[in-house]
Coordinates of C-alpha atoms and ligand atoms in Angstrom, one line a residue:
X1 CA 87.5 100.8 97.1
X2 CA 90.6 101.0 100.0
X3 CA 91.5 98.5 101.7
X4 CA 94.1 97.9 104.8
X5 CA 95.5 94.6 105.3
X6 CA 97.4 94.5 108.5
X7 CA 99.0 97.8 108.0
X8 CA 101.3 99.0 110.3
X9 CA 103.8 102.1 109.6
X10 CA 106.9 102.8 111.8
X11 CA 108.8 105.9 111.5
X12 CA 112.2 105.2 112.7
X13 CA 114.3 108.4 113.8
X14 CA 117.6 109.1 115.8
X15 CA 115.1 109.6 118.8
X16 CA 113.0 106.8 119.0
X17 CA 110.6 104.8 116.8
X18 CA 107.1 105.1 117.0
X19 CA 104.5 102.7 116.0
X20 CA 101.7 105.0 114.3
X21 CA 99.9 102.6 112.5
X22 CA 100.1 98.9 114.2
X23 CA 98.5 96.2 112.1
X24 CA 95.0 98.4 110.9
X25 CA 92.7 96.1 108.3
X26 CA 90.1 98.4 107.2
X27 CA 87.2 98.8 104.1
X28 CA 86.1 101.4 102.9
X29 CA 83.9 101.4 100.2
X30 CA 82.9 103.9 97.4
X31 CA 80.4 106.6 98.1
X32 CA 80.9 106.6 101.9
X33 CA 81.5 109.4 104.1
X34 CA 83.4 108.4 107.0
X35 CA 85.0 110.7 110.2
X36 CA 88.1 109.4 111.7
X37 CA 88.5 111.2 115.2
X38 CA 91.3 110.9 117.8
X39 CA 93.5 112.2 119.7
X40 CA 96.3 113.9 118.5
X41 CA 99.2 111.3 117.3
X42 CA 97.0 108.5 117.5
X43 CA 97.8 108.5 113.7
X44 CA 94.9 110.0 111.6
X45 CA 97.4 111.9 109.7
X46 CA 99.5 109.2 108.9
X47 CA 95.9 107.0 108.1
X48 CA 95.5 109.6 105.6
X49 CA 98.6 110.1 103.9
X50 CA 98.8 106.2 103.5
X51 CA 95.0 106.1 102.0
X52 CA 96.4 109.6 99.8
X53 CA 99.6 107.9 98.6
X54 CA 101.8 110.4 100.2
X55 CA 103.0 107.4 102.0
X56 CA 103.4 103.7 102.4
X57 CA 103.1 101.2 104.6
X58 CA 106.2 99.6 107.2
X59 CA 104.3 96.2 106.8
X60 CA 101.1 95.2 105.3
X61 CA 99.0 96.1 101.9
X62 CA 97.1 98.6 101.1
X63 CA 94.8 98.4 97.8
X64 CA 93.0 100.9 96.0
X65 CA 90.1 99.5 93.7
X66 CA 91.9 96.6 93.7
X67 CA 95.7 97.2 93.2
X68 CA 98.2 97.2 95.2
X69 CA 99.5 100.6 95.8
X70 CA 101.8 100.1 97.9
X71 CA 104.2 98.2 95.7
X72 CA 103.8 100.6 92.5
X73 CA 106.4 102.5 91.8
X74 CA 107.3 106.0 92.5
X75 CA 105.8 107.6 89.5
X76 CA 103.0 105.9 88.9
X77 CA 101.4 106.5 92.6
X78 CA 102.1 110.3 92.3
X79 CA 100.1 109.8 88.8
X80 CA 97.3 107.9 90.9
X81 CA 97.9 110.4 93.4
X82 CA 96.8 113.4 91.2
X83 CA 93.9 111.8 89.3
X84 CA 92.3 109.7 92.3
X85 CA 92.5 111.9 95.2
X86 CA 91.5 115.6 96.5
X87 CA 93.4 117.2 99.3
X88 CA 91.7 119.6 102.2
X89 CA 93.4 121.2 104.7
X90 CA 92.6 122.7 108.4
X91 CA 94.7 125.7 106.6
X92 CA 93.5 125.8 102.9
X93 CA 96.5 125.8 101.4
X94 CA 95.7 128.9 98.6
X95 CA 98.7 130.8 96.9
X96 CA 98.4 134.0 98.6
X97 CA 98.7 136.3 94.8
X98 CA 96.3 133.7 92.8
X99 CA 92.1 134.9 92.2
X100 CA 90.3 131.9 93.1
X101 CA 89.7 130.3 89.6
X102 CA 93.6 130.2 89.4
X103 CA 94.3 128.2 92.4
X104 CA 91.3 125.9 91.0
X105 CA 93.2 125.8 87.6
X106 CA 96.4 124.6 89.4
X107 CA 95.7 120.9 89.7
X108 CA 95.2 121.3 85.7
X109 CA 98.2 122.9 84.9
X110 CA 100.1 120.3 86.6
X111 CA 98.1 117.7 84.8
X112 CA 98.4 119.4 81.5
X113 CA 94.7 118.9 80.7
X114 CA 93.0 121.5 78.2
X115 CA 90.3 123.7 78.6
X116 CA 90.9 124.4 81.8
X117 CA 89.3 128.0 82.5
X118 CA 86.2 126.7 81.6
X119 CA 86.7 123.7 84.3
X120 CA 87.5 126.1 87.4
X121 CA 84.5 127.8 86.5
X122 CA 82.9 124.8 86.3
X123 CA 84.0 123.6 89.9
X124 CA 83.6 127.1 91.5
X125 CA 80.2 127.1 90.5
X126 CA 79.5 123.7 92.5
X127 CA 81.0 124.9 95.6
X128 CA 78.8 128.4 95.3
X129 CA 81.3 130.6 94.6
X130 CA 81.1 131.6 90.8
X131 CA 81.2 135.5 91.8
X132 CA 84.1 134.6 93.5
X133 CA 86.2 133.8 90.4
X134 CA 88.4 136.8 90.8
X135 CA 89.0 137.9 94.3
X136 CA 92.2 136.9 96.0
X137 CA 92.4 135.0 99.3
X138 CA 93.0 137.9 101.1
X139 CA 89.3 139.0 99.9
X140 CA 87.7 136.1 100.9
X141 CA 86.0 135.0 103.9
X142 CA 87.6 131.3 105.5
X143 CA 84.6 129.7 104.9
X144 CA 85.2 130.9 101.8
X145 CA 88.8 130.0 101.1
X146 CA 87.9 126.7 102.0
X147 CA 85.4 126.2 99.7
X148 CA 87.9 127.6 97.0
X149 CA 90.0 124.5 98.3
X150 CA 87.3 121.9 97.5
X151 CA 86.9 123.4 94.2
X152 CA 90.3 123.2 93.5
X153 CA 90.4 119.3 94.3
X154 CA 87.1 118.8 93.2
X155 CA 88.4 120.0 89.2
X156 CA 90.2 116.3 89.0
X157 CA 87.3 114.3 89.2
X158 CA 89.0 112.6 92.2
X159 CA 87.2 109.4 93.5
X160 CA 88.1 110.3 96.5
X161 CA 88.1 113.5 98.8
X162 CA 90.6 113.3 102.2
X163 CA 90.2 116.4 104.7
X164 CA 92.6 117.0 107.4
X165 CA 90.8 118.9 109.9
X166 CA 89.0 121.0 107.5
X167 CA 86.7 123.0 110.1
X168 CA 89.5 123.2 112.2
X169 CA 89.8 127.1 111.4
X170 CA 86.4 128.0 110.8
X171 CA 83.2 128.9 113.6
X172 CA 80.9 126.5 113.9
X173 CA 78.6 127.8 111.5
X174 CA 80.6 128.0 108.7
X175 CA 82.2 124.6 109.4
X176 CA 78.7 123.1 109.5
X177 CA 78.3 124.5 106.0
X178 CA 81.6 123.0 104.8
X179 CA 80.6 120.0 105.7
X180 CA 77.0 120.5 104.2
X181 CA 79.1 120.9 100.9
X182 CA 81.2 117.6 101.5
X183 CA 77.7 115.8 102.2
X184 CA 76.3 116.9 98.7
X185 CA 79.4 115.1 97.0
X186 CA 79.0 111.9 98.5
X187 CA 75.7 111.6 98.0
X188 CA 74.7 113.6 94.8
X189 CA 78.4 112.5 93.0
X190 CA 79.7 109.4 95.1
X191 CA 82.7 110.3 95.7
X192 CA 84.4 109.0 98.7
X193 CA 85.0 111.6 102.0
X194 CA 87.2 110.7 104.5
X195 CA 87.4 113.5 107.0
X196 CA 89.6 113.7 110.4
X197 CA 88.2 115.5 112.9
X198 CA 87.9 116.2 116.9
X199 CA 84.8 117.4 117.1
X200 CA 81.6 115.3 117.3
X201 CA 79.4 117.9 116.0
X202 CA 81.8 117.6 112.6
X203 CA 81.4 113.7 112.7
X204 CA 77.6 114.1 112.8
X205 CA 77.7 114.7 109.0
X206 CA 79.6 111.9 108.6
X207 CA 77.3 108.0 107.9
X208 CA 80.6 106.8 109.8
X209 CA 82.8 107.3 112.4
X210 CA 86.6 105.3 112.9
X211 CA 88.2 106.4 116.0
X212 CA 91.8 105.7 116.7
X213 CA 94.0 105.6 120.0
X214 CA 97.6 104.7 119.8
X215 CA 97.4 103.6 116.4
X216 CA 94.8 101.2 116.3
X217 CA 91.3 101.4 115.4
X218 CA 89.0 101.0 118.9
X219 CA 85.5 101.9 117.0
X220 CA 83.8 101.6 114.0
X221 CA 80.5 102.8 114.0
X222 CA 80.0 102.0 110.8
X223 CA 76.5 101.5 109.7
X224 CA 76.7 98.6 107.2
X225 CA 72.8 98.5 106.2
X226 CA 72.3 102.1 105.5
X227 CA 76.1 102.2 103.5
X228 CA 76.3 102.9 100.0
X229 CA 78.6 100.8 97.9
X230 CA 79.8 100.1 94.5
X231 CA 78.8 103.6 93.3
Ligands
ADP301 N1 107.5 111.8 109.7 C1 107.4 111.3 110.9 N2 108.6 111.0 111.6 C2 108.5 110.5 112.9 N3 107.4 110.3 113.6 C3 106.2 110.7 113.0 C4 106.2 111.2 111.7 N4 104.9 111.5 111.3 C5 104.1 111.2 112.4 N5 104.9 110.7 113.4 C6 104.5 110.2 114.7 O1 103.5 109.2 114.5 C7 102.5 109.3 115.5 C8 101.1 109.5 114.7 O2 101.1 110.8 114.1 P1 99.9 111.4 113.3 O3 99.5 110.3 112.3 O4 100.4 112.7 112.7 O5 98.8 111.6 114.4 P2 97.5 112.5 114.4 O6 97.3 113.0 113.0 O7 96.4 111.6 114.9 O8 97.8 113.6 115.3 C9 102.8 110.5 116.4 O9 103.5 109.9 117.5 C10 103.8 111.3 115.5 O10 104.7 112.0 116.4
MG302 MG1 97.1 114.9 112.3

């Protein structure tokens, strides 16, 4: 399903140039639920935003279910990049005067897609938050936002879910049940959760774990006998 060939990314500035990515091949199937952990600038985010299609590679090819996305064009990756993919964020990223179901209805808007009250409701209710639908963010709890958040880029049928930090602002209890909901969509949907995190107790939900140091990948802990694929 993604797939790094030698990819390295450099981001040149005035500064300096720093090697975030050097030369990472990498598989990851559909249906898996893997943790990358790291220190901070060891280059999850950048991982991420290469797998997302917010960015590309310096050198080396990255392919998505088979194509190339690193060589497609502008408009056709931010096409990909709305149908394919779901964002998370440590920080939810709600509109601070939108009810819930109208952040979830968002992604549809943009997408011009019809019917799209009924689909919020559809994806609130899968994240447990139907009798949610009209309360603000400022109403809600952050366990709560954050589930919002899933529902909003759940409603694209994305393939694949990437979470930057997505516990990072929540207690340990309600971060366990985050990832309790991001566990249900790999296995009961197959979609695809890649989640970066620092904390182990996070990773434990995760059937693999990638860590990075300095841009590389030092451990994969994959499991490749108890992986899912081709769902
Ligand atoms: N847009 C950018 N311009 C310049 N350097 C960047 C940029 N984005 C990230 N970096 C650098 O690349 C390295 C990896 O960053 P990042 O992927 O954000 O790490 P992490 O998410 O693991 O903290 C860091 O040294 C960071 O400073
Ligand atoms: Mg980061």
């Amino acid at each position: 399903m993604i797939r790094f060939d030698h990819v390295s990314k450099t981001y040149v500035t005035e500064a300096d140039t720093v090697h975030a990515l050097r030369d990472v091949t990498l598989e990851i199937a559909g249906g898996e639920f893997v943790a990358i952990m790291g220190q901070s600038g060891s280059g999850k985010s950048t991982m991420m935003n290469i797998i997302g299609c917010l960015d590309r590679p310096t050198s080396g090819s990255y392919s998505l279910e088979g194509h190339d996305v690193g060589r497609l064009p502008d408009a056709v990756r931010a096409k990909l990049r709305g149908r394919a993919f779901g964002f998370i964020f440590q920080s939810y990223n709600l509109l601070p005067r939108l009810s819930a179901i109208e952040q979830v209805e968002l992604p549809l808007i943009y997408q011009r897609v019809p019917n799209r009250r009924a689909l919020a409701a559809e994806a609130l209710a899968r994240v447990g938050l139907a009798d949610r639908a009209h309360h603000g963010p400022t109403q809600l709890s952050g366990g709560q936002q954050q589930r919002v958040a899933i529902a909003r880029s759940l409603v694209v049928n994305p393939r694949v879910i990437l979470a930057d930090e997505p516990t990072g602002a929540l207690d340990t209890k309600t971060g366990g049940e985050v990832m309790t909901l991001l566990s249900k969509l790999v296995d009961e949907q197959g979609i695809t959760v890649v989640v970066v995190t620092h904390e182990q107790s996070v990773a434990d939900y995760t059937r693999r774990a990638l860590r990075m140091r300095d841009g590389t990948i030092i451990e994969d802990t994959g499991r490749p006998a108890l992986r899912t694929v081709n769902r």
